[in-house]
């Protein structure tokens, strides 16, 4: 297939990184792809809508996308301009020339067809970043292995972006993009991907797709973290004093969509939905406090968003906390709305009338 | 306690098959960890399978059998298997086939409706076992989970977009299968709600003694005994059950005191926390969210119930349904307290069985 005039007129219109299980080493500068893959081993993509796409979602069971990429034996860099421009000087990447014709499935077929071995230079990639458009290439059912069927295709799109092609490729694209933004804010996605392919080091991508590790409790902001049996270190909980808070909430308050939470200097206690008190005379919950310190009680929204408490309900002094194993907090009154409740609590006089601590 | 439903292996249920286990899942926006059942079709809890196609070697078949039949380890509230997975040469309902490229382009694919499991042929044997386990989960009507198990255990078998190594049956797999296939009208959303699998997946805080026993269970063959250190001690289980928005839940436990001289009450709470999954889509979830990347909100007690145990087993049921808020998903937790004391004033050991949050939709 001959490249179109439009393609020929552009030094680099699109670049496709294709992986397969071909024998060539993965983009190593010293390794040449002497023998292009045999066309007979390539299965043309299916044109009709695959049955497994009819549900409107990405289907199939996948490995971690980064592992899939990292485990591949080779990356081929395919440069549409190579047929007309020849091998640029300053070779950096082994590649296979192909006449990529953006806009059709046939381009994929061609992409893994025999072509001239060429090398794409760093310079070519830099131009690619400025001028390429990889849009319009559609792939489906792009895996597999044991053969030389295309497995993953990454297209260097406009402005240095990388677009993965094929089925469900957002599973590659999104974590890759997030990784680049986080780790290489000054680099283009193309550069990052090419470098990973060249060195075979996908560790950053692997880390990014694993998702952020849960932050250790001790590293969280004390003003927004919560004591939790499953995440707070046992050693910390042991340093705290465990008590019970008996909440007595009037029916007026229990109609509100809000929560009550106790805050200490190092974390919040488990919160109580006002709604839970609707059919209860009282509710007893365990709570922790820091020895020698008091505890602030707050009204929060129904999700208990700690950064944005709605109003302070009361402060339980250290003296009161130290005097008993059970603190009774009684909230009376009949606020009709959450706003009214906040107003009541905002006024010290009305707050002292409706909140009692024993 | 007797089951209040029917097993989901009726002919009618078997006929409720989706065209594809994976691709036809259409669940409400917050259904993530193990979504509401009945939306994707199921081959029922009793599966037979056969190997088909050529190229098998004994090692591969053995590994795949291990993976497929691993689901039999999940026990129901009555101590029986929730699902059976049996190989019947030539006649099994699900054909297991090695292919170069499974449908969908991944490492495995399954369809209850087509009676087919495809496994990528060039995988390592250990990986084939992992894929087989995962695909059988789909045949049993489970959808994908996130990579983090609710109990901090191994990566769930039903996780996707993760490496195959290290995946194993986890709390979420157990809980998902129980929720989908048990005879309790698929209400219970817990793994090991009735302690048939010992103390697995139950945690304790300030509890002096927690064990299970086969003596005098209220259902099945085992029940639990707890003795708190103080009134703040509790037994708990957390689950990444991302109930659908607007879905009503409640909780119920079976309780009993061990001596008529013991006095006091037992209570249980339902807690929830909002969980936000990353967007835009990255992995394969019906909601377009990446369940492998999540952030968690604050734990909030949303329901409380208190009962007085007697000398015989009795159920203690939350009196008011809790409707899961709309928006993102929520983790759920059940906590069980006791302030039952002996005549001398020390905390007494009490019996607990079938402690669970229920999906009441």
PDB file of N, CA and C in Angstrom, chain A residues 21 51-52 55 57-65 67 141 143-146 167 170-171 174-175 210-212 214 226 228-230 243-244 259 270-273 275-276 279-280 283 285-286 302-304 306, chain B residues 22-23 25 100-101 103-108 114 120 122 134-135 138 144 147 161-164 205 231-232 234 236 238 269 272 274 281-282 284 293-294 296 298-304 320 330 333 337:
ATOM      1  N   UNK A  21       5.185 -10.132  19.768  1.00  0.00           N
ATOM      2  CA  UNK A  21       6.136 -11.104  20.258  1.00  0.00           C
ATOM      3  C   UNK A  21       7.166 -11.450  19.190  1.00  0.00           C
ATOM      4  N   UNK A  51     -19.075  -8.828  19.223  1.00  0.00           N
ATOM      5  CA  UNK A  51     -20.197  -9.172  20.097  1.00  0.00           C
ATOM      6  C   UNK A  51     -19.960  -8.689  21.517  1.00  0.00           C
ATOM      7  N   UNK A  52     -18.700  -8.759  21.913  1.00  0.00           N
ATOM      8  CA  UNK A  52     -18.411  -8.412  23.285  1.00  0.00           C
ATOM      9  C   UNK A  52     -18.403  -6.922  23.520  1.00  0.00           C
ATOM     10  N   UNK A  55     -22.442  -4.646  24.848  1.00  0.00           N
ATOM     11  CA  UNK A  55     -22.935  -4.173  26.135  1.00  0.00           C
ATOM     12  C   UNK A  55     -22.553  -2.736  26.399  1.00  0.00           C
ATOM     13  N   UNK A  57     -19.657  -1.543  27.018  1.00  0.00           N
ATOM     14  CA  UNK A  57     -18.592  -1.371  27.981  1.00  0.00           C
ATOM     15  C   UNK A  57     -17.389  -2.187  27.558  1.00  0.00           C
ATOM     16  N   UNK A  58     -16.331  -1.851  28.152  1.00  0.00           N
ATOM     17  CA  UNK A  58     -15.119  -2.595  27.906  1.00  0.00           C
ATOM     18  C   UNK A  58     -15.242  -3.963  28.562  1.00  0.00           C
ATOM     19  N   UNK A  59     -15.025  -4.968  27.808  1.00  0.00           N
ATOM     20  CA  UNK A  59     -15.172  -6.302  28.385  1.00  0.00           C
ATOM     21  C   UNK A  59     -13.872  -7.071  28.246  1.00  0.00           C
ATOM     22  N   UNK A  60     -13.895  -8.244  28.740  1.00  0.00           N
ATOM     23  CA  UNK A  60     -12.679  -9.048  28.718  1.00  0.00           C
ATOM     24  C   UNK A  60     -11.961  -8.915  30.041  1.00  0.00           C
ATOM     25  N   UNK A  61     -11.087  -9.822  30.292  1.00  0.00           N
ATOM     26  CA  UNK A  61     -10.371  -9.820  31.557  1.00  0.00           C
ATOM     27  C   UNK A  61      -8.907  -9.582  31.282  1.00  0.00           C
ATOM     28  N   UNK A  62      -8.418  -8.542  31.890  1.00  0.00           N
ATOM     29  CA  UNK A  62      -7.101  -8.062  31.518  1.00  0.00           C
ATOM     30  C   UNK A  62      -6.108  -8.173  32.649  1.00  0.00           C
ATOM     31  N   UNK A  63      -4.894  -8.205  32.223  1.00  0.00           N
ATOM     32  CA  UNK A  63      -3.815  -8.015  33.171  1.00  0.00           C
ATOM     33  C   UNK A  63      -3.717  -6.534  33.477  1.00  0.00           C
ATOM     34  N   UNK A  64      -2.902  -6.247  34.432  1.00  0.00           N
ATOM     35  CA  UNK A  64      -2.557  -4.864  34.641  1.00  0.00           C
ATOM     36  C   UNK A  64      -1.995  -4.330  33.330  1.00  0.00           C
ATOM     37  N   UNK A  65      -2.526  -3.228  32.832  1.00  0.00           N
ATOM     38  CA  UNK A  65      -2.087  -2.749  31.516  1.00  0.00           C
ATOM     39  C   UNK A  65      -0.592  -2.498  31.438  1.00  0.00           C
ATOM     40  N   UNK A  67       1.705  -4.015  33.105  1.00  0.00           N
ATOM     41  CA  UNK A  67       2.407  -5.294  33.049  1.00  0.00           C
ATOM     42  C   UNK A  67       2.355  -5.856  31.647  1.00  0.00           C
ATOM     43  N   UNK A 141      -9.782  -5.948  18.816  1.00  0.00           N
ATOM     44  CA  UNK A 141      -9.292  -7.299  19.050  1.00  0.00           C
ATOM     45  C   UNK A 141      -7.802  -7.377  18.773  1.00  0.00           C
ATOM     46  N   UNK A 143      -5.266  -8.175  20.484  1.00  0.00           N
ATOM     47  CA  UNK A 143      -4.273  -8.965  21.125  1.00  0.00           C
ATOM     48  C   UNK A 143      -4.172 -10.242  20.331  1.00  0.00           C
ATOM     49  N   UNK A 144      -3.197 -10.586  20.440  1.00  0.00           N
ATOM     50  CA  UNK A 144      -2.463 -11.559  20.928  1.00  0.00           C
ATOM     51  C   UNK A 144      -1.243 -12.264  20.751  1.00  0.00           C
ATOM     52  N   UNK A 145      -1.050 -13.170  21.560  1.00  0.00           N
ATOM     53  CA  UNK A 145       0.329 -13.505  21.668  1.00  0.00           C
ATOM     54  C   UNK A 145       0.601 -14.918  21.251  1.00  0.00           C
ATOM     55  N   UNK A 146       1.861 -15.241  21.267  1.00  0.00           N
ATOM     56  CA  UNK A 146       2.234 -16.517  20.708  1.00  0.00           C
ATOM     57  C   UNK A 146       2.333 -16.369  19.212  1.00  0.00           C
ATOM     58  N   UNK A 167      -9.164  -2.114  21.668  1.00  0.00           N
ATOM     59  CA  UNK A 167     -10.289  -2.325  22.564  1.00  0.00           C
ATOM     60  C   UNK A 167      -9.904  -1.916  23.972  1.00  0.00           C
ATOM     61  N   UNK A 170      -8.461   2.683  27.023  1.00  0.00           N
ATOM     62  CA  UNK A 170      -8.367   3.724  28.037  1.00  0.00           C
ATOM     63  C   UNK A 170      -7.748   3.170  29.314  1.00  0.00           C
ATOM     64  N   UNK A 171      -7.751   1.872  29.416  1.00  0.00           N
ATOM     65  CA  UNK A 171      -7.098   1.288  30.583  1.00  0.00           C
ATOM     66  C   UNK A 171      -5.584   1.470  30.507  1.00  0.00           C
ATOM     67  N   UNK A 174      -5.332   6.186  30.454  1.00  0.00           N
ATOM     68  CA  UNK A 174      -5.565   7.023  31.627  1.00  0.00           C
ATOM     69  C   UNK A 174      -4.449   6.894  32.655  1.00  0.00           C
ATOM     70  N   UNK A 175      -4.095   5.678  33.052  1.00  0.00           N
ATOM     71  CA  UNK A 175      -2.997   5.600  34.034  1.00  0.00           C
ATOM     72  C   UNK A 175      -1.680   6.124  33.483  1.00  0.00           C
ATOM     73  N   UNK A 210      -1.039   0.824  39.558  1.00  0.00           N
ATOM     74  CA  UNK A 210      -1.382   0.141  40.806  1.00  0.00           C
ATOM     75  C   UNK A 210      -2.265   1.036  41.674  1.00  0.00           C
ATOM     76  N   UNK A 211      -2.378   2.284  41.291  1.00  0.00           N
ATOM     77  CA  UNK A 211      -3.177   3.202  42.076  1.00  0.00           C
ATOM     78  C   UNK A 211      -2.357   3.715  43.245  1.00  0.00           C
ATOM     79  N   UNK A 212      -2.776   4.821  43.789  1.00  0.00           N
ATOM     80  CA  UNK A 212      -2.002   5.362  44.895  1.00  0.00           C
ATOM     81  C   UNK A 212      -2.085   4.444  46.108  1.00  0.00           C
ATOM     82  N   UNK A 214      -2.494   3.493  49.765  1.00  0.00           N
ATOM     83  CA  UNK A 214      -3.248   4.168  50.811  1.00  0.00           C
ATOM     84  C   UNK A 214      -2.267   4.863  51.740  1.00  0.00           C
ATOM     85  N   UNK A 226      -9.402  10.080  60.788  1.00  0.00           N
ATOM     86  CA  UNK A 226     -10.368   9.499  61.720  1.00  0.00           C
ATOM     87  C   UNK A 226      -9.775   8.250  62.364  1.00  0.00           C
ATOM     88  N   UNK A 228      -9.674   4.675  63.307  1.00  0.00           N
ATOM     89  CA  UNK A 228     -10.336   3.537  62.683  1.00  0.00           C
ATOM     90  C   UNK A 228      -9.582   2.277  63.062  1.00  0.00           C
ATOM     91  N   UNK A 229     -10.302   1.316  63.512  1.00  0.00           N
ATOM     92  CA  UNK A 229      -9.690   0.087  63.991  1.00  0.00           C
ATOM     93  C   UNK A 229      -8.839  -0.584  62.925  1.00  0.00           C
ATOM     94  N   UNK A 230      -9.185  -0.344  61.662  1.00  0.00           N
ATOM     95  CA  UNK A 230      -8.457  -1.035  60.599  1.00  0.00           C
ATOM     96  C   UNK A 230      -7.298  -0.222  60.022  1.00  0.00           C
ATOM     97  N   UNK A 243     -13.583   5.815  75.884  1.00  0.00           N
ATOM     98  CA  UNK A 243     -14.766   6.078  76.709  1.00  0.00           C
ATOM     99  C   UNK A 243     -16.007   5.779  75.881  1.00  0.00           C
ATOM    100  N   UNK A 244     -17.135   5.974  76.490  1.00  0.00           N
ATOM    101  CA  UNK A 244     -18.399   5.879  75.758  1.00  0.00           C
ATOM    102  C   UNK A 244     -19.070   7.246  75.758  1.00  0.00           C
ATOM    103  N   UNK A 259     -24.486  14.822  60.665  1.00  0.00           N
ATOM    104  CA  UNK A 259     -23.797  13.894  61.563  1.00  0.00           C
ATOM    105  C   UNK A 259     -23.208  14.644  62.737  1.00  0.00           C
ATOM    106  N   UNK A 270     -15.412   8.126  65.371  1.00  0.00           N
ATOM    107  CA  UNK A 270     -16.484   7.662  64.493  1.00  0.00           C
ATOM    108  C   UNK A 270     -17.705   8.558  64.669  1.00  0.00           C
ATOM    109  N   UNK A 271     -18.308   8.903  63.582  1.00  0.00           N
ATOM    110  CA  UNK A 271     -19.419   9.851  63.624  1.00  0.00           C
ATOM    111  C   UNK A 271     -20.761   9.139  63.769  1.00  0.00           C
ATOM    112  N   UNK A 272     -21.736   9.907  64.120  1.00  0.00           N
ATOM    113  CA  UNK A 272     -23.088   9.372  64.292  1.00  0.00           C
ATOM    114  C   UNK A 272     -24.047  10.143  63.398  1.00  0.00           C
ATOM    115  N   UNK A 273     -24.761   9.408  62.585  1.00  0.00           N
ATOM    116  CA  UNK A 273     -25.794  10.041  61.775  1.00  0.00           C
ATOM    117  C   UNK A 273     -26.963  10.418  62.679  1.00  0.00           C
ATOM    118  N   UNK A 275     -29.859  10.723  61.888  1.00  0.00           N
ATOM    119  CA  UNK A 275     -30.962   9.866  61.472  1.00  0.00           C
ATOM    120  C   UNK A 275     -31.005   8.569  62.279  1.00  0.00           C
ATOM    121  N   UNK A 276     -29.828   8.117  62.706  1.00  0.00           N
ATOM    122  CA  UNK A 276     -29.775   6.862  63.465  1.00  0.00           C
ATOM    123  C   UNK A 276     -30.483   6.989  64.801  1.00  0.00           C
ATOM    124  N   UNK A 279     -35.248   6.432  66.102  1.00  0.00           N
ATOM    125  CA  UNK A 279     -36.083   5.526  66.902  1.00  0.00           C
ATOM    126  C   UNK A 279     -35.360   5.059  68.155  1.00  0.00           C
ATOM    127  N   UNK A 280     -34.398   5.823  68.585  1.00  0.00           N
ATOM    128  CA  UNK A 280     -33.589   5.412  69.730  1.00  0.00           C
ATOM    129  C   UNK A 280     -33.682   6.442  70.853  1.00  0.00           C
ATOM    130  N   UNK A 283     -28.094   6.510  72.115  1.00  0.00           N
ATOM    131  CA  UNK A 283     -27.142   5.686  71.364  1.00  0.00           C
ATOM    132  C   UNK A 283     -25.789   5.819  72.041  1.00  0.00           C
ATOM    133  N   UNK A 285     -21.848   5.090  71.832  1.00  0.00           N
ATOM    134  CA  UNK A 285     -20.758   4.785  70.902  1.00  0.00           C
ATOM    135  C   UNK A 285     -19.416   4.936  71.623  1.00  0.00           C
ATOM    136  N   UNK A 286     -18.480   4.103  71.262  1.00  0.00           N
ATOM    137  CA  UNK A 286     -17.143   4.273  71.830  1.00  0.00           C
ATOM    138  C   UNK A 286     -16.466   5.485  71.219  1.00  0.00           C
ATOM    139  N   UNK A 302     -23.943  15.040  56.076  1.00  0.00           N
ATOM    140  CA  UNK A 302     -24.302  13.640  56.241  1.00  0.00           C
ATOM    141  C   UNK A 302     -23.170  12.672  55.888  1.00  0.00           C
ATOM    142  N   UNK A 303     -22.172  13.153  55.157  1.00  0.00           N
ATOM    143  CA  UNK A 303     -21.017  12.307  54.860  1.00  0.00           C
ATOM    144  C   UNK A 303     -19.883  12.545  55.844  1.00  0.00           C
ATOM    145  N   UNK A 304     -20.113  13.445  56.798  1.00  0.00           N
ATOM    146  CA  UNK A 304     -19.106  13.780  57.803  1.00  0.00           C
ATOM    147  C   UNK A 304     -17.811  14.251  57.150  1.00  0.00           C
ATOM    148  N   UNK A 306     -14.881  16.139  57.177  1.00  0.00           N
ATOM    149  CA  UNK A 306     -14.141  16.787  58.255  1.00  0.00           C
ATOM    150  C   UNK A 306     -13.592  18.182  57.906  1.00  0.00           C
TER     151      UNK A 306
ATOM    152  N   UNK B  22     -19.848 -10.707  31.081  1.00  0.00           N
ATOM    153  CA  UNK B  22     -19.114  -9.475  31.288  1.00  0.00           C
ATOM    154  C   UNK B  22     -19.746  -8.273  30.637  1.00  0.00           C
ATOM    155  N   UNK B  23     -20.163  -8.464  29.437  1.00  0.00           N
ATOM    156  CA  UNK B  23     -20.458  -7.277  28.668  1.00  0.00           C
ATOM    157  C   UNK B  23     -21.877  -6.782  28.813  1.00  0.00           C
ATOM    158  N   UNK B  25     -23.425  -6.402  31.760  1.00  0.00           N
ATOM    159  CA  UNK B  25     -23.704  -5.922  33.103  1.00  0.00           C
ATOM    160  C   UNK B  25     -24.110  -4.459  33.045  1.00  0.00           C
ATOM    161  N   UNK B 100      -5.738 -18.465  21.227  1.00  0.00           N
ATOM    162  CA  UNK B 100      -4.660 -17.481  21.120  1.00  0.00           C
ATOM    163  C   UNK B 100      -5.126 -16.126  21.618  1.00  0.00           C
ATOM    164  N   UNK B 101      -6.335 -15.788  21.260  1.00  0.00           N
ATOM    165  CA  UNK B 101      -6.860 -14.472  21.604  1.00  0.00           C
ATOM    166  C   UNK B 101      -8.275 -14.603  22.145  1.00  0.00           C
ATOM    167  N   UNK B 103     -11.875 -13.608  23.378  1.00  0.00           N
ATOM    168  CA  UNK B 103     -12.744 -12.498  23.004  1.00  0.00           C
ATOM    169  C   UNK B 103     -12.494 -11.324  23.936  1.00  0.00           C
ATOM    170  N   UNK B 104     -12.502 -10.166  23.381  1.00  0.00           N
ATOM    171  CA  UNK B 104     -12.271  -8.986  24.197  1.00  0.00           C
ATOM    172  C   UNK B 104     -10.818  -8.599  24.275  1.00  0.00           C
ATOM    173  N   UNK B 105      -9.960  -9.507  23.829  1.00  0.00           N
ATOM    174  CA  UNK B 105      -8.556  -9.138  23.740  1.00  0.00           C
ATOM    175  C   UNK B 105      -7.778  -9.246  25.026  1.00  0.00           C
ATOM    176  N   UNK B 106      -8.375  -9.796  26.066  1.00  0.00           N
ATOM    177  CA  UNK B 106      -7.645  -9.935  27.313  1.00  0.00           C
ATOM    178  C   UNK B 106      -7.029 -11.309  27.454  1.00  0.00           C
ATOM    179  N   UNK B 107      -6.808 -11.692  28.682  1.00  0.00           N
ATOM    180  CA  UNK B 107      -6.202 -12.999  28.943  1.00  0.00           C
ATOM    181  C   UNK B 107      -7.247 -14.079  29.138  1.00  0.00           C
ATOM    182  N   UNK B 108      -8.489 -13.670  29.336  1.00  0.00           N
ATOM    183  CA  UNK B 108      -9.555 -14.641  29.518  1.00  0.00           C
ATOM    184  C   UNK B 108     -10.886 -14.026  29.189  1.00  0.00           C
ATOM    185  N   UNK B 114     -23.186 -18.524  26.325  1.00  0.00           N
ATOM    186  CA  UNK B 114     -22.563 -19.357  25.297  1.00  0.00           C
ATOM    187  C   UNK B 114     -21.924 -20.608  25.879  1.00  0.00           C
ATOM    188  N   UNK B 120      -6.288 -17.649  27.507  1.00  0.00           N
ATOM    189  CA  UNK B 120      -5.193 -17.413  26.567  1.00  0.00           C
ATOM    190  C   UNK B 120      -4.188 -18.550  26.636  1.00  0.00           C
ATOM    191  N   UNK B 122      -1.033 -19.110  25.778  1.00  0.00           N
ATOM    192  CA  UNK B 122       0.397 -19.091  26.078  1.00  0.00           C
ATOM    193  C   UNK B 122       0.717 -18.581  27.479  1.00  0.00           C
ATOM    194  N   UNK B 134     -10.981 -16.720  37.921  1.00  0.00           N
ATOM    195  CA  UNK B 134     -11.679 -15.458  37.628  1.00  0.00           C
ATOM    196  C   UNK B 134     -12.859 -15.701  36.689  1.00  0.00           C
ATOM    197  N   UNK B 135     -12.628 -16.459  35.642  1.00  0.00           N
ATOM    198  CA  UNK B 135     -13.703 -16.672  34.666  1.00  0.00           C
ATOM    199  C   UNK B 135     -14.852 -17.480  35.264  1.00  0.00           C
ATOM    200  N   UNK B 138     -17.171 -15.236  36.950  1.00  0.00           N
ATOM    201  CA  UNK B 138     -18.144 -14.615  36.039  1.00  0.00           C
ATOM    202  C   UNK B 138     -19.278 -15.586  35.719  1.00  0.00           C
ATOM    203  N   UNK B 144     -16.616  -7.632  38.486  1.00  0.00           N
ATOM    204  CA  UNK B 144     -15.265  -7.340  38.967  1.00  0.00           C
ATOM    205  C   UNK B 144     -15.245  -6.643  40.319  1.00  0.00           C
ATOM    206  N   UNK B 147      -8.846  -3.930  43.433  1.00  0.00           N
ATOM    207  CA  UNK B 147      -7.656  -4.725  43.736  1.00  0.00           C
ATOM    208  C   UNK B 147      -7.443  -4.918  45.229  1.00  0.00           C
ATOM    209  N   UNK B 161      -7.601  -5.776  35.765  1.00  0.00           N
ATOM    210  CA  UNK B 161      -6.551  -4.802  35.536  1.00  0.00           C
ATOM    211  C   UNK B 161      -5.469  -4.901  36.606  1.00  0.00           C
ATOM    212  N   UNK B 162      -5.189  -6.082  37.011  1.00  0.00           N
ATOM    213  CA  UNK B 162      -4.096  -6.316  37.956  1.00  0.00           C
ATOM    214  C   UNK B 162      -3.313  -7.521  37.443  1.00  0.00           C
ATOM    215  N   UNK B 163      -2.147  -7.714  37.974  1.00  0.00           N
ATOM    216  CA  UNK B 163      -1.362  -8.878  37.593  1.00  0.00           C
ATOM    217  C   UNK B 163      -2.026 -10.156  38.075  1.00  0.00           C
ATOM    218  N   UNK B 164      -1.704 -11.243  37.421  1.00  0.00           N
ATOM    219  CA  UNK B 164      -2.341 -12.510  37.774  1.00  0.00           C
ATOM    220  C   UNK B 164      -1.721 -13.135  39.010  1.00  0.00           C
ATOM    221  N   UNK B 205     -12.126  -5.468  68.368  1.00  0.00           N
ATOM    222  CA  UNK B 205     -11.519  -4.325  69.047  1.00  0.00           C
ATOM    223  C   UNK B 205     -11.887  -4.420  70.519  1.00  0.00           C
ATOM    224  N   UNK B 231     -17.256  -2.266  77.686  1.00  0.00           N
ATOM    225  CA  UNK B 231     -18.440  -1.988  76.869  1.00  0.00           C
ATOM    226  C   UNK B 231     -18.069  -1.363  75.530  1.00  0.00           C
ATOM    227  N   UNK B 232     -16.829  -0.925  75.384  1.00  0.00           N
ATOM    228  CA  UNK B 232     -16.418  -0.360  74.097  1.00  0.00           C
ATOM    229  C   UNK B 232     -15.856  -1.426  73.150  1.00  0.00           C
ATOM    230  N   UNK B 234     -15.832  -4.531  70.548  1.00  0.00           N
ATOM    231  CA  UNK B 234     -16.784  -4.955  69.516  1.00  0.00           C
ATOM    232  C   UNK B 234     -16.155  -5.903  68.499  1.00  0.00           C
ATOM    233  N   UNK B 236     -16.375  -6.934  64.432  1.00  0.00           N
ATOM    234  CA  UNK B 236     -16.784  -6.183  63.239  1.00  0.00           C
ATOM    235  C   UNK B 236     -16.375  -6.887  61.951  1.00  0.00           C
ATOM    236  N   UNK B 238     -15.943  -5.444  57.810  1.00  0.00           N
ATOM    237  CA  UNK B 238     -16.064  -4.382  56.811  1.00  0.00           C
ATOM    238  C   UNK B 238     -16.164  -5.014  55.441  1.00  0.00           C
ATOM    239  N   UNK B 269     -24.376  -2.163  65.196  1.00  0.00           N
ATOM    240  CA  UNK B 269     -24.464  -0.927  64.423  1.00  0.00           C
ATOM    241  C   UNK B 269     -24.164  -1.199  62.957  1.00  0.00           C
ATOM    242  N   UNK B 272     -21.218   3.227  57.643  1.00  0.00           N
ATOM    243  CA  UNK B 272     -20.913   3.369  56.220  1.00  0.00           C
ATOM    244  C   UNK B 272     -19.914   4.491  56.032  1.00  0.00           C
ATOM    245  N   UNK B 274     -18.410   6.873  52.621  1.00  0.00           N
ATOM    246  CA  UNK B 274     -18.452   7.150  51.199  1.00  0.00           C
ATOM    247  C   UNK B 274     -17.100   6.815  50.576  1.00  0.00           C
ATOM    248  N   UNK B 281     -12.749   6.655  33.231  1.00  0.00           N
ATOM    249  CA  UNK B 281     -12.616   5.208  33.206  1.00  0.00           C
ATOM    250  C   UNK B 281     -11.187   4.802  32.883  1.00  0.00           C
ATOM    251  N   UNK B 282     -10.762   3.780  33.530  1.00  0.00           N
ATOM    252  CA  UNK B 282      -9.478   3.211  33.192  1.00  0.00           C
ATOM    253  C   UNK B 282      -9.597   1.709  33.107  1.00  0.00           C
ATOM    254  N   UNK B 284     -12.122  -1.879  33.710  1.00  0.00           N
ATOM    255  CA  UNK B 284     -13.347  -2.399  33.135  1.00  0.00           C
ATOM    256  C   UNK B 284     -14.476  -2.449  34.158  1.00  0.00           C
ATOM    257  N   UNK B 293      -8.632   2.560  42.014  1.00  0.00           N
ATOM    258  CA  UNK B 293      -8.145   3.816  42.589  1.00  0.00           C
ATOM    259  C   UNK B 293      -9.301   4.469  43.330  1.00  0.00           C
ATOM    260  N   UNK B 294      -9.193   4.538  44.626  1.00  0.00           N
ATOM    261  CA  UNK B 294     -10.325   5.025  45.407  1.00  0.00           C
ATOM    262  C   UNK B 294      -9.852   5.886  46.567  1.00  0.00           C
ATOM    263  N   UNK B 296     -11.384   7.353  50.424  1.00  0.00           N
ATOM    264  CA  UNK B 296     -12.407   7.000  51.404  1.00  0.00           C
ATOM    265  C   UNK B 296     -12.796   8.186  52.264  1.00  0.00           C
ATOM    266  N   UNK B 298     -15.512   9.421  55.679  1.00  0.00           N
ATOM    267  CA  UNK B 298     -15.534   9.202  57.122  1.00  0.00           C
ATOM    268  C   UNK B 298     -16.522   8.096  57.485  1.00  0.00           C
ATOM    269  N   UNK B 299     -16.155   7.326  58.461  1.00  0.00           N
ATOM    270  CA  UNK B 299     -17.090   6.325  58.965  1.00  0.00           C
ATOM    271  C   UNK B 299     -18.190   7.008  59.772  1.00  0.00           C
ATOM    272  N   UNK B 300     -19.422   6.631  59.461  1.00  0.00           N
ATOM    273  CA  UNK B 300     -20.578   7.197  60.151  1.00  0.00           C
ATOM    274  C   UNK B 300     -21.498   6.056  60.579  1.00  0.00           C
ATOM    275  N   UNK B 301     -21.904   6.076  61.822  1.00  0.00           N
ATOM    276  CA  UNK B 301     -22.896   5.112  62.297  1.00  0.00           C
ATOM    277  C   UNK B 301     -24.265   5.553  61.794  1.00  0.00           C
ATOM    278  N   UNK B 302     -24.910   4.684  61.051  1.00  0.00           N
ATOM    279  CA  UNK B 302     -26.195   5.086  60.466  1.00  0.00           C
ATOM    280  C   UNK B 302     -27.378   4.310  61.048  1.00  0.00           C
ATOM    281  N   UNK B 303     -27.117   3.202  61.665  1.00  0.00           N
ATOM    282  CA  UNK B 303     -28.189   2.453  62.305  1.00  0.00           C
ATOM    283  C   UNK B 303     -27.669   1.762  63.557  1.00  0.00           C
ATOM    284  N   UNK B 304     -28.544   1.728  64.552  1.00  0.00           N
ATOM    285  CA  UNK B 304     -28.205   1.111  65.829  1.00  0.00           C
ATOM    286  C   UNK B 304     -29.385   0.272  66.277  1.00  0.00           C
ATOM    287  N   UNK B 320     -35.337  -0.188  61.323  1.00  0.00           N
ATOM    288  CA  UNK B 320     -35.590   0.763  60.249  1.00  0.00           C
ATOM    289  C   UNK B 320     -34.579   0.554  59.132  1.00  0.00           C
ATOM    290  N   UNK B 330     -20.357   3.174  48.748  1.00  0.00           N
ATOM    291  CA  UNK B 330     -20.130   3.225  50.182  1.00  0.00           C
ATOM    292  C   UNK B 330     -19.610   1.880  50.668  1.00  0.00           C
ATOM    293  N   UNK B 333     -19.940  -1.512  57.226  1.00  0.00           N
ATOM    294  CA  UNK B 333     -19.338  -2.262  58.329  1.00  0.00           C
ATOM    295  C   UNK B 333     -20.435  -2.597  59.327  1.00  0.00           C
ATOM    296  N   UNK B 337     -21.735  -5.380  69.681  1.00  0.00           N
ATOM    297  CA  UNK B 337     -21.322  -5.064  71.053  1.00  0.00           C
ATOM    298  C   UNK B 337     -22.076  -5.951  72.048  1.00  0.00           C
TER     299      UNK B 337
END
